[in-house]
Structures are given as C-alpha cells and as structure tokens.
C-alpha cells in the first residue's frame, strides 16, 4: 500500500476495521488519507476482495429491484386512485345529459 508521510498517530491505527474470514486484518494506508484493513496475506486478501465484489453485486441487484418496486407501487397507486374515483363517481346525475349519451 501507499505510505503517508508524517501520519502515524494512534487515530490512524484505529481506523475502521473490516473483518474477513473471521480474523481482523492489519491496517494499510490508502490514497486520500483513508485507512482500511486488508487481509494479512494475498490469498485472504483475494478472497476478501471477491467477497466484497460479490456483496456489492448483491447490493446492486437488491437496490435496483427496490427502486423498480417502489416505482411500480407508486404508479399502481395512481392508477388505482384514478379508477376508484371514476367508479365512485355518481354518474346517475348525468343520465339525461345528451353529451354523456353520445359517449
């Protein structure tokens, strides 16, 4: 990983921790001053990367399905409201109207 010049205080060592495979990993500084924990060896690191990519893919699918479901529910509610308004309308008041009879 990339090292940051002059920044090795305790706060940097207690950065947000990611646990992979049941064991906490060692801190590695990354660009932009953020710290994250990576697995101690390359094999665990690769497994951790695959896990995070898999979880990110799952989140992508779930979030898209959630957004589509919410849009579907919204438009279904609008259509339901319009049809209920038309069904509940008292059309008998206008039974003698020539314009309604044309329709």
Short mmCIF file of N, CA and C in Angstrom, two decimals:
data_model
loop_
_atom_site.label_atom_id
_atom_site.label_comp_id
_atom_site.label_asym_id
_atom_site.label_seq_id
_atom_site.Cartn_x
_atom_site.Cartn_y
_atom_site.Cartn_z
N UNK A 1 0.81 -1.18 0.00
CA UNK A 1 0.00 0.00 0.00
C UNK A 1 0.85 1.25 0.00
N UNK A 2 0.28 2.38 -0.23
CA UNK A 2 0.99 3.65 -0.24
C UNK A 2 1.12 4.17 1.18
N UNK A 3 2.29 4.71 1.50
CA UNK A 3 2.51 5.26 2.84
C UNK A 3 2.29 6.76 2.81
N UNK A 4 1.72 7.27 3.90
CA UNK A 4 1.52 8.71 4.03
C UNK A 4 2.66 9.26 4.85
N UNK A 5 3.20 10.36 4.41
CA UNK A 5 4.33 10.98 5.12
C UNK A 5 3.85 11.68 6.38
N UNK A 6 4.50 11.41 7.52
CA UNK A 6 4.25 12.13 8.76
C UNK A 6 2.92 11.83 9.42
N UNK A 7 2.28 10.74 9.14
CA UNK A 7 1.00 10.44 9.76
C UNK A 7 1.02 9.02 10.31
N UNK A 8 1.41 8.88 11.56
CA UNK A 8 1.42 7.55 12.16
C UNK A 8 0.89 7.58 13.59
N UNK A 9 -0.04 8.49 13.85
CA UNK A 9 -0.57 8.60 15.21
C UNK A 9 -1.58 7.49 15.50
N UNK A 10 -2.01 7.44 16.73
CA UNK A 10 -2.90 6.38 17.20
C UNK A 10 -4.24 6.37 16.46
N UNK A 11 -4.74 7.53 16.07
CA UNK A 11 -6.02 7.59 15.37
C UNK A 11 -5.95 6.87 14.04
N UNK A 12 -4.81 6.96 13.36
CA UNK A 12 -4.66 6.25 12.10
C UNK A 12 -4.62 4.75 12.31
N UNK A 13 -4.08 4.32 13.44
CA UNK A 13 -4.00 2.88 13.71
C UNK A 13 -5.34 2.30 14.10
N UNK A 14 -6.26 3.16 14.59
CA UNK A 14 -7.58 2.68 14.99
C UNK A 14 -8.62 3.02 13.94
N UNK A 15 -8.28 2.83 12.67
CA UNK A 15 -9.20 3.14 11.57
C UNK A 15 -10.32 2.11 11.53
N UNK A 16 -11.31 2.39 10.69
CA UNK A 16 -12.44 1.46 10.55
C UNK A 16 -11.92 0.09 10.17
N UNK A 17 -12.46 -0.95 10.81
CA UNK A 17 -11.97 -2.31 10.61
C UNK A 17 -12.95 -3.12 9.76
N UNK A 18 -12.37 -3.89 8.87
CA UNK A 18 -13.14 -4.83 8.07
C UNK A 18 -12.66 -6.21 8.46
N UNK A 19 -13.57 -7.09 8.77
CA UNK A 19 -13.20 -8.43 9.21
C UNK A 19 -13.49 -9.40 8.06
N UNK A 20 -12.46 -10.11 7.64
CA UNK A 20 -12.61 -11.10 6.56
C UNK A 20 -12.23 -12.46 7.11
N UNK A 21 -13.02 -13.44 6.83
CA UNK A 21 -12.70 -14.80 7.23
C UNK A 21 -12.60 -14.98 8.73
N UNK A 22 -13.25 -14.14 9.50
CA UNK A 22 -13.27 -14.28 10.94
C UNK A 22 -12.08 -13.67 11.66
N UNK A 23 -11.11 -13.10 10.92
CA UNK A 23 -9.95 -12.51 11.59
C UNK A 23 -9.79 -11.06 11.15
N UNK A 24 -9.49 -10.21 12.11
CA UNK A 24 -9.28 -8.80 11.79
C UNK A 24 -7.96 -8.69 11.05
N UNK A 25 -7.91 -7.81 10.07
CA UNK A 25 -6.72 -7.68 9.24
C UNK A 25 -5.85 -6.52 9.72
N UNK A 26 -4.69 -6.40 9.15
CA UNK A 26 -3.76 -5.35 9.56
C UNK A 26 -4.00 -4.08 8.77
N UNK A 27 -3.73 -2.89 9.35
CA UNK A 27 -4.04 -1.63 8.66
C UNK A 27 -3.08 -1.36 7.51
N UNK A 28 -3.64 -0.83 6.43
CA UNK A 28 -2.86 -0.40 5.28
C UNK A 28 -3.38 0.97 4.89
N UNK A 29 -2.49 1.93 4.72
CA UNK A 29 -2.90 3.27 4.32
C UNK A 29 -3.14 3.29 2.82
N UNK A 30 -4.22 3.96 2.42
CA UNK A 30 -4.52 4.07 1.01
C UNK A 30 -4.60 5.53 0.64
N UNK A 31 -4.63 5.80 -0.65
CA UNK A 31 -4.62 7.17 -1.16
C UNK A 31 -5.75 7.99 -0.56
N UNK A 32 -5.51 9.26 -0.30
CA UNK A 32 -6.51 10.15 0.24
C UNK A 32 -6.55 10.17 1.75
N UNK A 33 -5.63 9.47 2.40
CA UNK A 33 -5.56 9.53 3.84
C UNK A 33 -6.49 8.57 4.56
N UNK A 34 -7.29 7.82 3.84
CA UNK A 34 -8.19 6.87 4.50
C UNK A 34 -7.43 5.61 4.83
N UNK A 35 -7.82 4.94 5.87
CA UNK A 35 -7.20 3.68 6.24
C UNK A 35 -8.26 2.60 6.17
N UNK A 36 -7.85 1.44 5.70
CA UNK A 36 -8.73 0.29 5.75
C UNK A 36 -7.89 -0.92 6.08
N UNK A 37 -8.53 -1.96 6.50
CA UNK A 37 -7.79 -3.14 6.89
C UNK A 37 -7.86 -4.18 5.80
N UNK A 38 -6.73 -4.77 5.49
CA UNK A 38 -6.66 -5.79 4.46
C UNK A 38 -6.21 -7.08 5.11
N UNK A 39 -6.48 -8.16 4.44
CA UNK A 39 -6.11 -9.46 4.97
C UNK A 39 -4.59 -9.58 5.02
N UNK A 40 -4.06 -10.35 5.97
CA UNK A 40 -2.62 -10.43 6.16
C UNK A 40 -1.85 -11.00 4.97
N UNK A 41 -2.42 -11.92 4.22
CA UNK A 41 -1.69 -12.45 3.08
C UNK A 41 -2.51 -12.29 1.81
N UNK A 42 -1.86 -12.54 0.67
CA UNK A 42 -2.51 -12.29 -0.62
C UNK A 42 -3.72 -13.20 -0.85
N UNK A 43 -3.65 -14.44 -0.41
CA UNK A 43 -4.76 -15.37 -0.62
C UNK A 43 -6.01 -14.91 0.11
N UNK A 44 -5.85 -14.50 1.37
CA UNK A 44 -7.00 -13.99 2.13
C UNK A 44 -7.46 -12.66 1.56
N UNK A 45 -6.51 -11.85 1.10
CA UNK A 45 -6.86 -10.57 0.52
C UNK A 45 -7.69 -10.77 -0.75
N UNK A 46 -7.29 -11.72 -1.59
CA UNK A 46 -8.04 -12.00 -2.81
C UNK A 46 -9.43 -12.53 -2.46
N UNK A 47 -9.52 -13.39 -1.45
CA UNK A 47 -10.83 -13.91 -1.03
C UNK A 47 -11.70 -12.79 -0.49
N UNK A 48 -11.10 -11.88 0.27
CA UNK A 48 -11.84 -10.73 0.81
C UNK A 48 -12.33 -9.84 -0.32
N UNK A 49 -11.46 -9.60 -1.32
CA UNK A 49 -11.87 -8.78 -2.47
C UNK A 49 -13.03 -9.42 -3.22
N UNK A 50 -12.95 -10.75 -3.41
CA UNK A 50 -14.03 -11.46 -4.10
C UNK A 50 -15.33 -11.37 -3.30
N UNK A 51 -15.20 -11.49 -1.96
CA UNK A 51 -16.39 -11.40 -1.11
C UNK A 51 -17.03 -10.01 -1.24
N UNK A 52 -16.22 -8.95 -1.18
CA UNK A 52 -16.76 -7.60 -1.26
C UNK A 52 -17.37 -7.33 -2.63
N UNK A 53 -16.75 -7.86 -3.71
CA UNK A 53 -17.32 -7.70 -5.04
C UNK A 53 -18.66 -8.43 -5.15
N UNK A 54 -18.72 -9.63 -4.56
CA UNK A 54 -19.97 -10.40 -4.56
C UNK A 54 -21.05 -9.66 -3.79
N UNK A 55 -20.70 -9.16 -2.61
CA UNK A 55 -21.68 -8.42 -1.79
C UNK A 55 -22.11 -7.14 -2.49
N UNK A 56 -21.17 -6.46 -3.17
CA UNK A 56 -21.52 -5.24 -3.91
C UNK A 56 -22.48 -5.58 -5.04
N UNK A 57 -22.24 -6.69 -5.73
CA UNK A 57 -23.15 -7.13 -6.80
C UNK A 57 -24.53 -7.44 -6.26
N UNK A 58 -24.58 -8.10 -5.09
CA UNK A 58 -25.88 -8.39 -4.48
C UNK A 58 -26.61 -7.09 -4.13
N UNK A 59 -25.88 -6.13 -3.56
CA UNK A 59 -26.49 -4.86 -3.20
C UNK A 59 -26.98 -4.13 -4.45
N UNK A 60 -26.22 -4.20 -5.55
CA UNK A 60 -26.64 -3.56 -6.79
C UNK A 60 -27.97 -4.12 -7.27
N UNK A 61 -28.10 -5.44 -7.26
CA UNK A 61 -29.34 -6.08 -7.72
C UNK A 61 -30.49 -5.74 -6.78
N UNK A 62 -30.26 -5.82 -5.48
CA UNK A 62 -31.32 -5.53 -4.49
C UNK A 62 -31.78 -4.08 -4.60
N UNK A 63 -30.84 -3.15 -4.76
CA UNK A 63 -31.23 -1.74 -4.83
C UNK A 63 -32.01 -1.44 -6.10
N UNK A 64 -31.62 -2.07 -7.22
CA UNK A 64 -32.37 -1.87 -8.46
C UNK A 64 -33.78 -2.44 -8.32
N UNK A 65 -33.90 -3.65 -7.77
CA UNK A 65 -35.22 -4.24 -7.57
C UNK A 65 -36.08 -3.40 -6.63
N UNK A 66 -35.46 -2.85 -5.60
CA UNK A 66 -36.20 -1.99 -4.67
C UNK A 66 -36.70 -0.73 -5.37
N UNK A 67 -35.86 -0.09 -6.16
CA UNK A 67 -36.28 1.12 -6.87
C UNK A 67 -37.38 0.82 -7.88
N UNK A 68 -37.25 -0.27 -8.63
CA UNK A 68 -38.28 -0.64 -9.60
C UNK A 68 -39.59 -0.96 -8.88
N UNK A 69 -39.50 -1.66 -7.76
CA UNK A 69 -40.71 -1.99 -6.99
C UNK A 69 -41.39 -0.73 -6.48
N UNK A 70 -40.61 0.22 -5.99
CA UNK A 70 -41.21 1.47 -5.50
C UNK A 70 -41.86 2.26 -6.62
N UNK A 71 -41.23 2.31 -7.78
CA UNK A 71 -41.84 2.99 -8.93
C UNK A 71 -43.12 2.29 -9.35
N UNK A 72 -43.10 0.96 -9.38
CA UNK A 72 -44.29 0.20 -9.73
C UNK A 72 -45.42 0.46 -8.74
N UNK A 73 -45.09 0.47 -7.46
CA UNK A 73 -46.10 0.73 -6.42
C UNK A 73 -46.66 2.15 -6.56
N UNK A 74 -45.81 3.11 -6.84
CA UNK A 74 -46.25 4.50 -7.00
C UNK A 74 -47.23 4.64 -8.15
N UNK A 75 -46.85 4.11 -9.32
CA UNK A 75 -47.73 4.24 -10.48
C UNK A 75 -48.99 3.38 -10.34
N UNK A 76 -48.89 2.24 -9.68
CA UNK A 76 -50.07 1.43 -9.41
C UNK A 76 -51.04 2.18 -8.51
N UNK A 77 -50.51 2.87 -7.52
CA UNK A 77 -51.34 3.67 -6.63
C UNK A 77 -52.06 4.79 -7.36
N UNK A 78 -51.37 5.42 -8.28
CA UNK A 78 -52.00 6.49 -9.07
C UNK A 78 -53.13 5.91 -9.94
N UNK A 79 -52.85 4.81 -10.62
CA UNK A 79 -53.87 4.18 -11.46
C UNK A 79 -55.05 3.70 -10.62
N UNK A 80 -54.77 3.09 -9.47
CA UNK A 80 -55.83 2.64 -8.58
C UNK A 80 -56.68 3.83 -8.12
N UNK A 81 -56.05 4.93 -7.75
CA UNK A 81 -56.79 6.12 -7.31
C UNK A 81 -57.69 6.69 -8.38
N UNK A 82 -57.18 6.74 -9.61
CA UNK A 82 -57.99 7.27 -10.72
C UNK A 82 -59.18 6.36 -10.99
N UNK A 83 -58.95 5.05 -11.04
CA UNK A 83 -60.07 4.13 -11.31
C UNK A 83 -61.09 4.16 -10.17
N UNK A 84 -60.64 4.24 -8.94
CA UNK A 84 -61.60 4.32 -7.81
C UNK A 84 -62.40 5.61 -7.87
N UNK A 85 -61.78 6.70 -8.29
CA UNK A 85 -62.52 7.97 -8.41
C UNK A 85 -63.59 7.88 -9.49
N UNK A 86 -63.25 7.22 -10.61
CA UNK A 86 -64.23 7.07 -11.69
C UNK A 86 -65.36 6.12 -11.31
N UNK A 87 -65.02 5.04 -10.61
CA UNK A 87 -66.05 4.07 -10.20
C UNK A 87 -66.98 4.68 -9.15
N UNK A 88 -66.43 5.45 -8.21
CA UNK A 88 -67.23 6.01 -7.12
C UNK A 88 -68.04 7.24 -7.56
N UNK A 89 -67.77 7.76 -8.73
CA UNK A 89 -68.48 8.95 -9.21
C UNK A 89 -69.95 8.62 -9.45
N UNK A 90 -70.85 9.54 -9.07
CA UNK A 90 -72.29 9.35 -9.23
C UNK A 90 -72.69 9.76 -10.65
N UNK A 91 -72.68 8.78 -11.55
CA UNK A 91 -72.99 9.07 -12.95
C UNK A 91 -74.50 9.23 -13.18
N UNK A 92 -75.33 8.85 -12.21
CA UNK A 92 -76.78 8.94 -12.40
C UNK A 92 -77.25 10.38 -12.54
N UNK A 93 -76.49 11.30 -11.99
CA UNK A 93 -76.85 12.73 -12.12
C UNK A 93 -76.86 13.17 -13.58
N UNK A 94 -76.04 12.52 -14.37
CA UNK A 94 -75.87 12.95 -15.74
C UNK A 94 -76.49 11.98 -16.74
N UNK A 95 -77.40 11.12 -16.28
CA UNK A 95 -78.01 10.11 -17.17
C UNK A 95 -78.83 10.75 -18.29
N UNK A 96 -79.39 11.93 -18.05
CA UNK A 96 -80.20 12.60 -19.07
C UNK A 96 -79.40 13.54 -19.94
N UNK A 97 -78.11 13.66 -19.72
CA UNK A 97 -77.28 14.58 -20.48
C UNK A 97 -77.05 14.07 -21.91
N UNK A 98 -77.29 14.90 -22.91
CA UNK A 98 -77.08 14.45 -24.29
C UNK A 98 -75.60 14.15 -24.59
N UNK A 99 -74.71 14.87 -23.95
CA UNK A 99 -73.29 14.63 -24.20
C UNK A 99 -72.83 13.28 -23.66
N UNK A 100 -73.34 12.90 -22.48
CA UNK A 100 -72.99 11.59 -21.91
C UNK A 100 -73.61 10.49 -22.76
N UNK A 101 -74.81 10.71 -23.28
CA UNK A 101 -75.45 9.70 -24.12
C UNK A 101 -74.69 9.52 -25.44
N UNK A 102 -74.04 10.59 -25.93
CA UNK A 102 -73.22 10.48 -27.14
C UNK A 102 -72.02 9.56 -26.88
N UNK A 103 -71.46 9.65 -25.69
CA UNK A 103 -70.31 8.82 -25.36
C UNK A 103 -70.72 7.39 -25.23
#
